[in-house]
JSON list of C-alpha atoms in Angstrom, two decimals:
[
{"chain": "T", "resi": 177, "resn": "UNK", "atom": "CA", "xyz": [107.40, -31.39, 84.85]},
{"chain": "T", "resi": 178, "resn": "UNK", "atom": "CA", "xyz": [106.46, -33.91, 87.04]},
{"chain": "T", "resi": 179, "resn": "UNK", "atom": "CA", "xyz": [107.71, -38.15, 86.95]},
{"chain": "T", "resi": 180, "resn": "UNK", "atom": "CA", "xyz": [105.49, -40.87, 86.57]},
{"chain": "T", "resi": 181, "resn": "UNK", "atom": "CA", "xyz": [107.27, -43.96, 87.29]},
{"chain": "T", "resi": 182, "resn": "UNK", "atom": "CA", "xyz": [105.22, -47.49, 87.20]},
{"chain": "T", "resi": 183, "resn": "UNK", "atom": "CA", "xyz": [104.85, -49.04, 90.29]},
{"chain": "T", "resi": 184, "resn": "UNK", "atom": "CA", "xyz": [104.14, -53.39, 90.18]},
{"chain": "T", "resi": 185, "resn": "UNK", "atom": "CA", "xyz": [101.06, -55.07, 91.39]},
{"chain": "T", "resi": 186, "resn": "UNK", "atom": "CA", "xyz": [102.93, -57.06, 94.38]},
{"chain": "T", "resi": 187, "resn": "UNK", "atom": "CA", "xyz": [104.77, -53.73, 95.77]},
{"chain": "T", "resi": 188, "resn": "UNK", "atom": "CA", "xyz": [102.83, -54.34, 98.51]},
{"chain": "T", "resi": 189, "resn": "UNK", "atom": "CA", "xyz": [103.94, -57.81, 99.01]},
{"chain": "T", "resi": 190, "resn": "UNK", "atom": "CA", "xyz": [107.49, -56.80, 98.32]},
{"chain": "T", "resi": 191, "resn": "UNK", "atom": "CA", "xyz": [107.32, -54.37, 101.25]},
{"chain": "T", "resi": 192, "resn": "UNK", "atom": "CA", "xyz": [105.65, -56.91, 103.47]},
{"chain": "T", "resi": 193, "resn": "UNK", "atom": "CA", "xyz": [108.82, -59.28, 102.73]},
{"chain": "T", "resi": 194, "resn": "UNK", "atom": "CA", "xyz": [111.69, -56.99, 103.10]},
{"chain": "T", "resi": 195, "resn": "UNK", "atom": "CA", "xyz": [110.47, -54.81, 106.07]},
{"chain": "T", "resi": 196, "resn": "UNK", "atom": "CA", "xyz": [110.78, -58.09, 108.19]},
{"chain": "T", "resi": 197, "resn": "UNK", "atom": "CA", "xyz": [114.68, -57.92, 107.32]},
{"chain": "T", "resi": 198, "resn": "UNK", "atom": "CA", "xyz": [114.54, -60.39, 104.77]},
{"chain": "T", "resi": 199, "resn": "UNK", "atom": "CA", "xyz": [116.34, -61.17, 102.20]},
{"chain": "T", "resi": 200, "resn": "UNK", "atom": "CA", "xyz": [114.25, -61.81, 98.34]},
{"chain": "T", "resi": 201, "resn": "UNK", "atom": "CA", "xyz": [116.97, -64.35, 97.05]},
{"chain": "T", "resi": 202, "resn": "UNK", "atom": "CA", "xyz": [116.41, -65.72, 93.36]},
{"chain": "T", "resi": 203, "resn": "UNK", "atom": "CA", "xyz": [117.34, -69.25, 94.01]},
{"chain": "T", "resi": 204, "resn": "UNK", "atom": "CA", "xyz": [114.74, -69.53, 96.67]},
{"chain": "T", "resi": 205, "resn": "UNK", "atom": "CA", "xyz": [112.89, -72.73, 97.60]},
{"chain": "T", "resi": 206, "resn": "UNK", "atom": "CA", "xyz": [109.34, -70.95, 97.46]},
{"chain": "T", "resi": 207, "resn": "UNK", "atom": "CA", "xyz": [108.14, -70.02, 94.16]},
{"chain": "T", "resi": 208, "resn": "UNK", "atom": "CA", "xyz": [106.25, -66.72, 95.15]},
{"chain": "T", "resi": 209, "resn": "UNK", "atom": "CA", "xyz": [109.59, -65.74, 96.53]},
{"chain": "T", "resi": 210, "resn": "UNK", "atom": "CA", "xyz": [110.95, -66.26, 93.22]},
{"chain": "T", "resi": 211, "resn": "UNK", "atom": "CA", "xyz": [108.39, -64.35, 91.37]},
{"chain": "T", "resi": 212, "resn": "UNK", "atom": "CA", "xyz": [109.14, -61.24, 94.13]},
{"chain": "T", "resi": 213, "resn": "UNK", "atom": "CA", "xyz": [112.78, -61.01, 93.19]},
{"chain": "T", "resi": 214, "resn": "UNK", "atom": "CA", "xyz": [111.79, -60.96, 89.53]},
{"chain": "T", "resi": 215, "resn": "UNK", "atom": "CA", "xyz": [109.77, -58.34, 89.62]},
{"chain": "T", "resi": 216, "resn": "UNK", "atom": "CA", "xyz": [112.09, -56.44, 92.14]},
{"chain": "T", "resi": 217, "resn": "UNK", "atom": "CA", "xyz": [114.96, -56.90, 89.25]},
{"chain": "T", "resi": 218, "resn": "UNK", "atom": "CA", "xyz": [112.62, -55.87, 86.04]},
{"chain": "T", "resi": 219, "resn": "UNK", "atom": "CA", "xyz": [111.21, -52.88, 88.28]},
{"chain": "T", "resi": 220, "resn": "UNK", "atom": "CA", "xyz": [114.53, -51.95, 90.46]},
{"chain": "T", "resi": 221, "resn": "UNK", "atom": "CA", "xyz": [114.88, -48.37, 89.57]},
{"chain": "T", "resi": 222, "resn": "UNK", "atom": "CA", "xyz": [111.05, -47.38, 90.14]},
{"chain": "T", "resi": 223, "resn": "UNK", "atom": "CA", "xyz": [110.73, -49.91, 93.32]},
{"chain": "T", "resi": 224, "resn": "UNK", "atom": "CA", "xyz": [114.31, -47.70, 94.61]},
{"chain": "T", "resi": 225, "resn": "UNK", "atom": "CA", "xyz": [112.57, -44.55, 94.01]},
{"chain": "T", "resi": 226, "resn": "UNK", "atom": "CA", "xyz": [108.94, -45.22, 95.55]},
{"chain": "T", "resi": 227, "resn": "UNK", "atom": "CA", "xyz": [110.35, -47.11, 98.94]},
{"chain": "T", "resi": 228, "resn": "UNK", "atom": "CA", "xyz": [113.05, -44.43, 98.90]},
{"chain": "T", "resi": 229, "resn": "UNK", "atom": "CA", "xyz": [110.01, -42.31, 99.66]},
{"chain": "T", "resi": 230, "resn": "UNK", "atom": "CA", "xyz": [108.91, -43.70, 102.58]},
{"chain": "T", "resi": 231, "resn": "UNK", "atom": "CA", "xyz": [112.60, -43.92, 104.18]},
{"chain": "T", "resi": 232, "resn": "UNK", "atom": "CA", "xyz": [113.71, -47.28, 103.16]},
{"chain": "T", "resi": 233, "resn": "UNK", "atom": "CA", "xyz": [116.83, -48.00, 100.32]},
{"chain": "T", "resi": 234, "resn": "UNK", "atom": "CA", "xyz": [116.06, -51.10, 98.27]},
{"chain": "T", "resi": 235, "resn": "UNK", "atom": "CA", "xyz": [119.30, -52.96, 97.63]},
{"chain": "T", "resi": 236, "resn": "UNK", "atom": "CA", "xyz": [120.95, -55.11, 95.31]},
{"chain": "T", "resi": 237, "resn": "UNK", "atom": "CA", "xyz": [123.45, -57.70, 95.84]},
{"chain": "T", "resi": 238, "resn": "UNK", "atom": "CA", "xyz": [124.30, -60.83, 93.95]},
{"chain": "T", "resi": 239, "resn": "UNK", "atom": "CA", "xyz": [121.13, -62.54, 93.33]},
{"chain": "T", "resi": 240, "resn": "UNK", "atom": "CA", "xyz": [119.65, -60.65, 96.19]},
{"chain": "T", "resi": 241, "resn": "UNK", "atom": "CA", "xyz": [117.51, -58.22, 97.38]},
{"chain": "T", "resi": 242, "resn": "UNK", "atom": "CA", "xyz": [116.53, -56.53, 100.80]},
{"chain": "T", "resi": 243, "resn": "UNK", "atom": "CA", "xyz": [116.06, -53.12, 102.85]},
{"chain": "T", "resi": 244, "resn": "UNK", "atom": "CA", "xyz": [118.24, -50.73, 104.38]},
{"chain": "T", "resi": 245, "resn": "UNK", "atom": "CA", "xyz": [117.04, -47.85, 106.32]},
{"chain": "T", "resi": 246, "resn": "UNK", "atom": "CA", "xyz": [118.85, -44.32, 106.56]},
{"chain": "T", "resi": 247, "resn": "UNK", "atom": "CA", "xyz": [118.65, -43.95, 110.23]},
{"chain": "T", "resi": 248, "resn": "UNK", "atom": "CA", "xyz": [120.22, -45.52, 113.23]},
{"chain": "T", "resi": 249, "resn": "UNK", "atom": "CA", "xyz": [118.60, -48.53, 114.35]},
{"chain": "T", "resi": 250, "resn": "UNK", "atom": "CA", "xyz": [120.93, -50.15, 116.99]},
{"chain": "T", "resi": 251, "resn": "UNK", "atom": "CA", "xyz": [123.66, -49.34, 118.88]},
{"chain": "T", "resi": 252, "resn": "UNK", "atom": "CA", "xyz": [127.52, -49.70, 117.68]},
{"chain": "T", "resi": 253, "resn": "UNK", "atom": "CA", "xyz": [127.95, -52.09, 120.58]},
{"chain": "T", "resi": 254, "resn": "UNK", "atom": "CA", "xyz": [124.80, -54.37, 119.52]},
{"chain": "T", "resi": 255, "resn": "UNK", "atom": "CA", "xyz": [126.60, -54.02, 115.27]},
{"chain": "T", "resi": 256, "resn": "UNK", "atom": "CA", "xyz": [129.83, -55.38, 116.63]},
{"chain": "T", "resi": 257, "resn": "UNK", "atom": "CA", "xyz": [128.08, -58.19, 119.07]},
{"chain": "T", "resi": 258, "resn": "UNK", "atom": "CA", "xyz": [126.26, -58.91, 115.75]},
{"chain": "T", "resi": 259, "resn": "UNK", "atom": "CA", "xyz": [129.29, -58.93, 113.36]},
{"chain": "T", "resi": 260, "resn": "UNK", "atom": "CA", "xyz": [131.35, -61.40, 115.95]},
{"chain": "T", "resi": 261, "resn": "UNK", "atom": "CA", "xyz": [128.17, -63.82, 115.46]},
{"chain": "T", "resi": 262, "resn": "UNK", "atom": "CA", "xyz": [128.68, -63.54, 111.88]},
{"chain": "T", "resi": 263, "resn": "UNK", "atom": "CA", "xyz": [131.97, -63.73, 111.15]},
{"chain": "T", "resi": 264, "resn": "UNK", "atom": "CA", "xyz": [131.79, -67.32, 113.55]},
{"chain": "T", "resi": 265, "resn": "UNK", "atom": "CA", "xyz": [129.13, -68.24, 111.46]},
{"chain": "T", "resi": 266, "resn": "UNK", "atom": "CA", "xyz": [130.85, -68.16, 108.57]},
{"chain": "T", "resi": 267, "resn": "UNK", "atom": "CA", "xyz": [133.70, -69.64, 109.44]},
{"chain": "T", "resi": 268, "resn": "UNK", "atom": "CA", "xyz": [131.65, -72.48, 111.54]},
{"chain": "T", "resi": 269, "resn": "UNK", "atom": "CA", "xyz": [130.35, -73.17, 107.38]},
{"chain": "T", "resi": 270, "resn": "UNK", "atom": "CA", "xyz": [133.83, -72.56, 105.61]},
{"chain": "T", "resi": 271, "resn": "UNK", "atom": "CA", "xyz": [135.29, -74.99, 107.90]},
{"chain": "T", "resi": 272, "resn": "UNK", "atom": "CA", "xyz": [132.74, -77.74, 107.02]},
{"chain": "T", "resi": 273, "resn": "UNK", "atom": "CA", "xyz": [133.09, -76.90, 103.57]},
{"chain": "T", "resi": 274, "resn": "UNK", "atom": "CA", "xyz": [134.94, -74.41, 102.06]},
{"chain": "T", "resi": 275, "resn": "UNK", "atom": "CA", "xyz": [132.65, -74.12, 98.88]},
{"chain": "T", "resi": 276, "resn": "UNK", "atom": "CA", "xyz": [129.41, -73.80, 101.41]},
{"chain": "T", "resi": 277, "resn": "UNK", "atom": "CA", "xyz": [127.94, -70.66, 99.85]},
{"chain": "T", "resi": 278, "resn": "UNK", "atom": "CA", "xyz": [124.52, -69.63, 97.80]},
{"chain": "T", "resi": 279, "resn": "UNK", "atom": "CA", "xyz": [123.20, -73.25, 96.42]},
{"chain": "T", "resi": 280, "resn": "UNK", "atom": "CA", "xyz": [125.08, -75.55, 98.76]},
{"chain": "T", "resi": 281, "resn": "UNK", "atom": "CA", "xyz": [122.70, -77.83, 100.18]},
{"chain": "T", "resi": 282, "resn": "UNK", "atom": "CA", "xyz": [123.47, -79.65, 103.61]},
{"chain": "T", "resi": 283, "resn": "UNK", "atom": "CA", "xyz": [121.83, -81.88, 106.50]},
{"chain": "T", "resi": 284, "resn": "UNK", "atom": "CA", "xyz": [122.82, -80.39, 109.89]},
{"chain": "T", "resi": 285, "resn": "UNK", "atom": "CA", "xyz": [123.13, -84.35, 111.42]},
{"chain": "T", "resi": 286, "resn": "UNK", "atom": "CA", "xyz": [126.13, -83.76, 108.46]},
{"chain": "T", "resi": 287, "resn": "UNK", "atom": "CA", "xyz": [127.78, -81.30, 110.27]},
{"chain": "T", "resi": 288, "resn": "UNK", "atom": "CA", "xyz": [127.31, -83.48, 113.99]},
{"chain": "T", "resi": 289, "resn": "UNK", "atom": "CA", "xyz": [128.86, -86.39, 112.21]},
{"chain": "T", "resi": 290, "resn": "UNK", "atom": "CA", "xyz": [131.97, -84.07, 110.82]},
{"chain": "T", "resi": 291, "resn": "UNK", "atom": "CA", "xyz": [132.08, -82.35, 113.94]},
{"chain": "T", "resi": 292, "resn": "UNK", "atom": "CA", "xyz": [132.71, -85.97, 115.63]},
{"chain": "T", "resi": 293, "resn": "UNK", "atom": "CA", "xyz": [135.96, -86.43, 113.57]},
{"chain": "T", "resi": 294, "resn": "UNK", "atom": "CA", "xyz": [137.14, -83.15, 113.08]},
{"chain": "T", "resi": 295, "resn": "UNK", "atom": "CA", "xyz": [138.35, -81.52, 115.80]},
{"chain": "T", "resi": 296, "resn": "UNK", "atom": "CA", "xyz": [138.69, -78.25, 114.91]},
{"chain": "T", "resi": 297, "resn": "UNK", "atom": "CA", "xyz": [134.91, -77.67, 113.52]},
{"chain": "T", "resi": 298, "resn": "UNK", "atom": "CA", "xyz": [134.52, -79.34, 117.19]},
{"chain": "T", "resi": 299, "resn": "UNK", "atom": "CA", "xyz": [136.09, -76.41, 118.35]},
{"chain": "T", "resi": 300, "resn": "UNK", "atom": "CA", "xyz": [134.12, -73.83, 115.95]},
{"chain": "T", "resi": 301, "resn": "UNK", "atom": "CA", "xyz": [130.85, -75.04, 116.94]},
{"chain": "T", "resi": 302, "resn": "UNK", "atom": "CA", "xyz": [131.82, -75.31, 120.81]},
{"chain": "T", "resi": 303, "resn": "UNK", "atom": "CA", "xyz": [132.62, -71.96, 120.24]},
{"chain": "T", "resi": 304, "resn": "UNK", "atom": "CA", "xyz": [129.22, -70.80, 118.57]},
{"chain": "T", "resi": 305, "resn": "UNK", "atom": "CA", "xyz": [127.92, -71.19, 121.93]},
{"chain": "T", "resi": 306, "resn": "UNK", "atom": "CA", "xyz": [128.55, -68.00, 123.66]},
{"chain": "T", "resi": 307, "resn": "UNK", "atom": "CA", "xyz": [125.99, -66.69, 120.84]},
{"chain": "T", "resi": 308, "resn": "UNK", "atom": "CA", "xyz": [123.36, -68.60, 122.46]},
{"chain": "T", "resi": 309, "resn": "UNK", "atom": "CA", "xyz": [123.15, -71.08, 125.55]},
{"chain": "T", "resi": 310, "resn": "UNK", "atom": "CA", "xyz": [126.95, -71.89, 127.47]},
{"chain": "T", "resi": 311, "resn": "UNK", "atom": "CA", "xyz": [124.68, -74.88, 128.49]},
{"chain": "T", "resi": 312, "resn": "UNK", "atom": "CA", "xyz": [123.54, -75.73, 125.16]},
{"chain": "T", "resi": 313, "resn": "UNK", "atom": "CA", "xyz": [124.92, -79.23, 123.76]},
{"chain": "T", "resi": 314, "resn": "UNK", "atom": "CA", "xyz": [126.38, -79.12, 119.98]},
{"chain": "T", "resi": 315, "resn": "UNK", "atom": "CA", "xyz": [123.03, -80.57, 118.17]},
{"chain": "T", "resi": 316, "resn": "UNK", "atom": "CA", "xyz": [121.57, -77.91, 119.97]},
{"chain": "T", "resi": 317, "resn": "UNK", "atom": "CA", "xyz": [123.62, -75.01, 119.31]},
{"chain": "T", "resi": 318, "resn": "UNK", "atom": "CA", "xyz": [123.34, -76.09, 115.51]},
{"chain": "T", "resi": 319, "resn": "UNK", "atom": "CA", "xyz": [119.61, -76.50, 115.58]},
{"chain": "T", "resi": 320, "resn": "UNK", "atom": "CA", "xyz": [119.50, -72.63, 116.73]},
{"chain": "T", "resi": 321, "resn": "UNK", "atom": "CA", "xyz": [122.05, -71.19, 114.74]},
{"chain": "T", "resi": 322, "resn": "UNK", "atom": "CA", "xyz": [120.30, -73.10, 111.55]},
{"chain": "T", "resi": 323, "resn": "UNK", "atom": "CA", "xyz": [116.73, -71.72, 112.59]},
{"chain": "T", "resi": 324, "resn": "UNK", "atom": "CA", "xyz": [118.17, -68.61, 113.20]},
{"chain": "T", "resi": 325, "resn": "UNK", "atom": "CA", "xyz": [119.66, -68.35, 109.62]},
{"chain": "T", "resi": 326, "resn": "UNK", "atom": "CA", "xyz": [116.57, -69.47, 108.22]},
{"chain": "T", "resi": 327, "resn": "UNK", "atom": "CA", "xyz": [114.49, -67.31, 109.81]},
{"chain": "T", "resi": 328, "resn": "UNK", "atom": "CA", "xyz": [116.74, -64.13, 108.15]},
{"chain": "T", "resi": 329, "resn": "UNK", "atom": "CA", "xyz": [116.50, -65.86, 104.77]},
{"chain": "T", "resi": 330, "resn": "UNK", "atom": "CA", "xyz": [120.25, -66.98, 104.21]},
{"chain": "T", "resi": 331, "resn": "UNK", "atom": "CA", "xyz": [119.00, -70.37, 104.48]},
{"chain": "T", "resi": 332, "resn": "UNK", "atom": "CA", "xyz": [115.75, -72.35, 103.49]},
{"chain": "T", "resi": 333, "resn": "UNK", "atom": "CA", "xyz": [114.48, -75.85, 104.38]},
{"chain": "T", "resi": 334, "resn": "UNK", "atom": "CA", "xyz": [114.12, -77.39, 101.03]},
{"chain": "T", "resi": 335, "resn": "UNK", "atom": "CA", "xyz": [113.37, -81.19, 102.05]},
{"chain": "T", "resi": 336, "resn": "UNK", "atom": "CA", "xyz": [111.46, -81.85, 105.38]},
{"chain": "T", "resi": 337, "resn": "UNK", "atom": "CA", "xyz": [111.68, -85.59, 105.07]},
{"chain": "T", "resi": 338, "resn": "UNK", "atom": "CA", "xyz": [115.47, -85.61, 105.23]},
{"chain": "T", "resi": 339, "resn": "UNK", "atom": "CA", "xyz": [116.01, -82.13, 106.88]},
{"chain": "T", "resi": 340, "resn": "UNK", "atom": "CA", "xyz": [117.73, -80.91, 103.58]},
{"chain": "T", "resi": 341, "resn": "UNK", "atom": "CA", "xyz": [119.10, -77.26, 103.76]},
{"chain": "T", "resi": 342, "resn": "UNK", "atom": "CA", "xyz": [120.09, -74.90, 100.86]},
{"chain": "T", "resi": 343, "resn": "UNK", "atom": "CA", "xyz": [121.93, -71.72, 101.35]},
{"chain": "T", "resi": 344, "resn": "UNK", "atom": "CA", "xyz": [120.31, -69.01, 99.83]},
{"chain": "T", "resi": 345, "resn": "UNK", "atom": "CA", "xyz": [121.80, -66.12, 97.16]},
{"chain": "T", "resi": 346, "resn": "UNK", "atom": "CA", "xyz": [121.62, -63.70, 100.27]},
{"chain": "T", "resi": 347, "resn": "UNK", "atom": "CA", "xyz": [124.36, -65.55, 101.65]},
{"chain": "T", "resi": 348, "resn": "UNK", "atom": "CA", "xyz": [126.61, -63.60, 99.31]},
{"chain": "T", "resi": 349, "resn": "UNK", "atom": "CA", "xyz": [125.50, -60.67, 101.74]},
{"chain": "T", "resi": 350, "resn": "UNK", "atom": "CA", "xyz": [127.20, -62.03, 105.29]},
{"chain": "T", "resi": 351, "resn": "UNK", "atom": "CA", "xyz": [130.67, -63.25, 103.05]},
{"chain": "T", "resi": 352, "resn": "UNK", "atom": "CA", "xyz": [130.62, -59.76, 101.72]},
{"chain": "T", "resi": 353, "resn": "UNK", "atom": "CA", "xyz": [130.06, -57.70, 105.19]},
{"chain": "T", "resi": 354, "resn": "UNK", "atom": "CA", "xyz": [133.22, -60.15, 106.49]},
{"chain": "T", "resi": 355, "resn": "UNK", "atom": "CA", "xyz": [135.30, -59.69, 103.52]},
{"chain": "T", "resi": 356, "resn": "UNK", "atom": "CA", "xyz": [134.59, -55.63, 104.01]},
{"chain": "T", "resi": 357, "resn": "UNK", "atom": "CA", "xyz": [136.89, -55.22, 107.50]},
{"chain": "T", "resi": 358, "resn": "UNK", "atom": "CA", "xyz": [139.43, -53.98, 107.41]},
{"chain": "T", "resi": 359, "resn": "UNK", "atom": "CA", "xyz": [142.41, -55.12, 109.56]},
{"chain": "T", "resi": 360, "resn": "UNK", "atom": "CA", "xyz": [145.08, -52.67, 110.39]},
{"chain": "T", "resi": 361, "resn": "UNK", "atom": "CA", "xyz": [148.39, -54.32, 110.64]},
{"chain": "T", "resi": 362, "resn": "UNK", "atom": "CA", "xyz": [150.13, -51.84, 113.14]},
{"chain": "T", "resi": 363, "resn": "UNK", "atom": "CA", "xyz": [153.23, -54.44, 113.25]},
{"chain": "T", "resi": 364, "resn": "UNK", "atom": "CA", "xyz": [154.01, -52.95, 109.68]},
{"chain": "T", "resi": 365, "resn": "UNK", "atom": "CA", "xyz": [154.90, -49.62, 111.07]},
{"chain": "T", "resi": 366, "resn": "UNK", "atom": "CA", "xyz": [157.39, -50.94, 113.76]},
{"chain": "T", "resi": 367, "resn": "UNK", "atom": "CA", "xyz": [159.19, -51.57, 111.00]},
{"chain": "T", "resi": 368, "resn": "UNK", "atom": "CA", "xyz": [161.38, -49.59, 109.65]},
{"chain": "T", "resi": 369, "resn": "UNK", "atom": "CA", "xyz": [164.20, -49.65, 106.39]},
{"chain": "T", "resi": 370, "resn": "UNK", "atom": "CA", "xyz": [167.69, -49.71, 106.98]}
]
């Protein structure tokens, strides 16, 4: 007996999209984005199955979409370099704002003006640096760390006029790669009962 599953019109389009290493968020700026991750979400189980076929695993977060891929793409070296970014990132955002997550919306010249007063977001995004340019002044680091994040899809520009940001549902996807390390606490062990 053989399975017939349904495959959508815009599978094509949906590959397109998520091969980059996208993200298909559903509070996305861009309508036809919008309309992607609905059909991804009514279709989820036959989508899995047919890109499954062709060596890709369609995955769900919260509110999110996007590819993984069964092989080895890049070195454990270049994953760790990568997680380091991340995890300064993150905490670059958290320290701005500790509710900055999926929906937030923000003006990087924000962030500048913050970053004039507070000294240790100072410190975060002096430290955000070594991910790009040593030489690199703060506005500077910020405006590639921002394009950066909005060319992987955790962020969109939603107003051009005033150079209004929103964080996208896929953001959900670097808070939960942080929250999964694991830190062994080895000082635990010196310890012993009496």
């Amino acid at each position: 007996m053989e399975l017939t599953i349904r495959i959508p019109d815009h599978t094509a389009a949906i590959f397109d999209y998520l091969q980059k290493g996208l993200f298909i968020s559903s509070n996305s700026t861009n309508e036809d984005v919008r309309d992607l991750y609905d059909i991804i979400d009514d279709d989820f189980e036959a989508l899995s199955i047919y890109f499954a076929q062709i060596g890709y695993t369609l995955e769900r977060g919260n509110e999110y979409f996007y590819f993984s891929r069964t092989e080895p793409r890049v070195t454990l070296e270049q994953k760790i370099l990568r997680a380091y970014y991340w995890i300064d990132v993150l905490d670059l955002f958290k320290t701005y704002d500790e509710t900055f997550g999926p929906g937030y919306r923000f003006q990087p010249e924000q962030i500048l003006v913050e970053a004039n007063i507070n000294v240790m977001l100072q410190n975060k995004l002096d430290g955000i640096r070594k991910h790009f340019s040593d030489k690199d002044v703060r506005k500077e680091v910020l405006d590639n760390m921002i394009r950066q994040l909005t060319r992987d899809s955790f962020l969109e520009l939603e107003n051009e006029k005033n150079n209004t940001y929103k964080v996208m549902s896929s953001w959900n996807y670097l808070e939960r790669l942080i929250e999964s390390i694991n830190i062994y606490d080895d000082s635990q062990d010196d310890e012993k009962p009496e």
